[in-house]
Short mmCIF file of C-alpha atoms in Angstrom, two decimals:
data_model
loop_
_atom_site.label_atom_id
_atom_site.label_comp_id
_atom_site.label_asym_id
_atom_site.label_seq_id
_atom_site.Cartn_x
_atom_site.Cartn_y
_atom_site.Cartn_z
CA UNK A 984 21.39 -26.13 13.61
CA UNK A 985 21.77 -25.72 9.93
CA UNK A 986 19.32 -23.66 7.85
CA UNK A 987 16.90 -25.95 5.60
CA UNK A 988 17.54 -25.79 2.12
CA UNK A 989 14.30 -24.05 0.85
CA UNK A 990 15.58 -22.77 -2.72
CA UNK A 991 12.43 -23.62 -4.35
CA UNK A 992 10.23 -21.73 -1.75
CA UNK A 993 12.48 -18.51 -1.67
CA UNK A 994 12.22 -18.64 -5.80
CA UNK A 995 8.44 -19.27 -6.09
CA UNK A 996 8.19 -16.30 -3.59
CA UNK A 997 10.08 -13.85 -5.25
CA UNK A 998 7.94 -14.56 -8.35
CA UNK A 999 4.28 -14.50 -6.28
CA UNK A 1000 5.57 -10.93 -4.52
CA UNK A 1001 5.94 -9.67 -7.74
CA UNK A 1002 2.41 -10.75 -8.86
CA UNK A 1003 0.78 -9.49 -5.77
CA UNK A 1004 2.38 -6.23 -5.69
CA UNK A 1005 1.34 -5.51 -9.53
CA UNK A 1006 -2.21 -6.96 -8.72
CA UNK A 1007 -2.23 -4.50 -5.61
CA UNK A 1008 -1.47 -1.54 -7.90
CA UNK A 1009 -4.39 -2.74 -10.53
CA UNK A 1010 -6.90 -2.81 -7.40
CA UNK A 1011 -5.57 0.53 -6.32
CA UNK A 1012 -5.86 2.15 -9.71
CA UNK A 1013 -9.00 0.63 -10.86
CA UNK A 1014 -10.67 1.35 -7.48
CA UNK A 1015 -11.91 5.03 -8.72
CA UNK A 1016 -14.33 3.55 -11.49
CA UNK A 1017 -14.38 -0.14 -10.54
CA UNK A 1018 -14.39 -1.82 -7.38
CA UNK A 1019 -11.08 -1.93 -5.71
CA UNK A 1020 -9.46 1.45 -4.15
CA UNK A 1021 -7.06 2.45 -1.17
CA UNK A 1022 -8.41 -0.27 1.19
CA UNK A 1023 -8.09 -3.15 -0.65
CA UNK A 1024 -5.17 -2.33 -2.36
CA UNK A 1025 -3.20 -1.54 0.77
CA UNK A 1026 -4.16 -5.00 2.26
CA UNK A 1027 -2.96 -6.63 -1.23
CA UNK A 1028 0.11 -5.30 -0.66
CA UNK A 1029 0.39 -6.12 2.96
CA UNK A 1030 -0.41 -9.58 1.90
CA UNK A 1031 2.90 -9.36 -0.07
CA UNK A 1032 5.33 -8.29 2.81
CA UNK A 1033 3.68 -10.94 5.09
CA UNK A 1034 4.54 -13.54 2.33
CA UNK A 1035 7.93 -12.12 2.71
CA UNK A 1036 8.03 -12.09 6.41
CA UNK A 1037 6.91 -15.61 6.49
CA UNK A 1038 9.55 -16.89 4.18
CA UNK A 1039 12.70 -14.60 4.82
CA UNK A 1040 11.72 -14.00 8.47
CA UNK A 1041 10.71 -10.34 10.04
CA UNK A 1042 14.26 -9.07 10.62
CA UNK A 1043 15.80 -9.69 7.37
CA UNK A 1044 13.00 -7.99 5.94
CA UNK A 1045 12.87 -5.13 8.17
CA UNK A 1046 16.58 -4.48 7.47
CA UNK A 1047 16.00 -4.68 3.80
CA UNK A 1048 13.03 -2.46 4.05
CA UNK A 1049 13.46 0.22 6.64
CA UNK A 1050 10.25 1.93 7.09
CA UNK A 1051 8.59 3.11 10.44
CA UNK A 1052 5.05 1.80 9.48
CA UNK A 1053 3.60 3.80 12.57
CA UNK A 1054 4.59 6.83 11.20
CA UNK A 1055 3.17 5.35 7.73
CA UNK A 1056 -0.31 5.08 9.04
CA UNK A 1057 -0.09 8.47 10.75
CA UNK A 1058 1.00 10.11 7.21
CA UNK A 1059 -1.88 8.18 5.56
CA UNK A 1060 -4.35 9.28 8.30
CA UNK A 1061 -3.41 12.73 7.71
CA UNK A 1062 -3.26 12.83 4.02
CA UNK A 1063 -6.90 11.31 4.11
CA UNK A 1064 -8.10 13.78 6.82
CA UNK A 1065 -6.79 16.91 4.80
CA UNK A 1066 -8.35 15.64 1.73
CA UNK A 1067 -11.58 15.44 3.05
CA UNK A 1068 -11.25 18.69 5.17
CA UNK A 1069 -10.12 20.85 1.82
CA UNK A 1070 -14.05 20.92 0.61
CA UNK A 1071 -14.85 22.56 4.19
CA UNK A 1072 -12.19 25.08 3.42
CA UNK A 1073 -13.91 26.24 0.37
CA UNK A 1074 -17.46 26.24 1.96
CA UNK A 1075 -18.31 22.77 0.55
CA UNK A 1076 -19.26 19.39 2.75
CA UNK A 1077 -16.44 17.24 4.04
CA UNK A 1078 -15.02 14.75 1.43
CA UNK A 1079 -16.18 17.23 -1.75
CA UNK A 1080 -13.91 15.83 -4.64
CA UNK A 1081 -12.64 18.00 -7.02
CA UNK A 1082 -11.37 16.69 -10.67
CA UNK A 1083 -9.92 17.82 -13.54
CA UNK A 1084 -8.32 16.73 -17.06
CA UNK A 1085 -4.60 16.89 -17.71
CA UNK A 1086 -2.29 15.76 -20.39
CA UNK A 1087 0.16 13.37 -19.46
CA UNK A 1088 2.96 12.45 -22.26
CA UNK A 1089 2.18 8.67 -22.38
CA UNK A 1090 -1.45 8.41 -21.31
CA UNK A 1091 -2.76 11.27 -22.90
CA UNK A 1092 -5.71 13.41 -21.65
CA UNK A 1093 -6.04 11.46 -18.20
CA UNK A 1094 -8.72 12.37 -15.06
CA UNK A 1095 -7.10 13.84 -12.27
CA UNK A 1096 -9.01 13.78 -8.79
CA UNK A 1097 -8.78 14.52 -5.34
CA UNK A 1098 -10.43 11.31 -4.41
CA UNK A 1099 -7.09 9.41 -5.51
CA UNK A 1100 -5.34 11.41 -3.12
CA UNK A 1101 -8.01 10.17 -0.40
CA UNK A 1102 -7.20 6.61 -1.42
CA UNK A 1103 -3.77 6.92 -1.12
CA UNK A 1104 -3.90 8.13 2.60
CA UNK A 1105 -6.41 5.13 3.04
CA UNK A 1106 -3.93 2.99 1.56
CA UNK A 1107 -1.13 4.16 3.63
CA UNK A 1108 -3.05 4.09 6.77
CA UNK A 1109 -3.92 0.44 5.78
CA UNK A 1110 -0.45 -0.91 5.22
CA UNK A 1111 0.99 0.78 8.00
CA UNK A 1112 -1.89 -0.33 10.65
CA UNK A 1113 -1.72 -3.59 9.35
CA UNK A 1114 2.08 -4.04 9.27
CA UNK A 1115 2.36 -2.78 12.71
CA UNK A 1116 -0.11 -5.19 14.07
CA UNK A 1117 1.33 -8.10 12.17
CA UNK A 1118 4.84 -7.01 13.35
CA UNK A 1119 3.99 -6.62 17.01
CA UNK A 1120 2.06 -10.20 17.17
CA UNK A 1121 5.03 -11.82 15.33
CA UNK A 1122 7.74 -10.09 17.14
CA UNK A 1123 9.44 -12.79 19.45
CA UNK A 1124 11.43 -10.47 21.45
#
C-alpha cells in the first residue's frame, strides 16, 4: 500500500513543534517567579514529541532522536534528590535553596538558584517517565 500524501500535515507539524517547544522552554524558565516550572515545562515538551510520534511514527522519531528515556528519568530523579539533599549536608532542611547573582555577558546581572537545578531534574524525570509510558503503550511489537 502506498503512503498517504500528507505534506500539509507534516509541514504544519514542523511549525507546531517549534512553537510548542518554545512554549515549553518559556514555561520552564518562567516557573521560578511565575506559574510554570519543570513539571509543566516537561509535559509541554512531551506534547511536542508525541505530536512527532503521531505524524512521523514512533520508530522514525526514535531513530532520529536516540535517547534512552528510562535513563533520562533516572538522571532527573537523581538530580532532584541530590539538589534537595544539598541542604541536609550543610545542616539545613531538605530542599533548602541557595541563590546568588552572577554577571552574564548578554543578560547582565542574573539570579542563579539551586531551585533551577531541581526544576531541571523534575523536567527530565517527567519527560523520561512520560515518554517511556507512551512508547510502551504505543509499541506494536
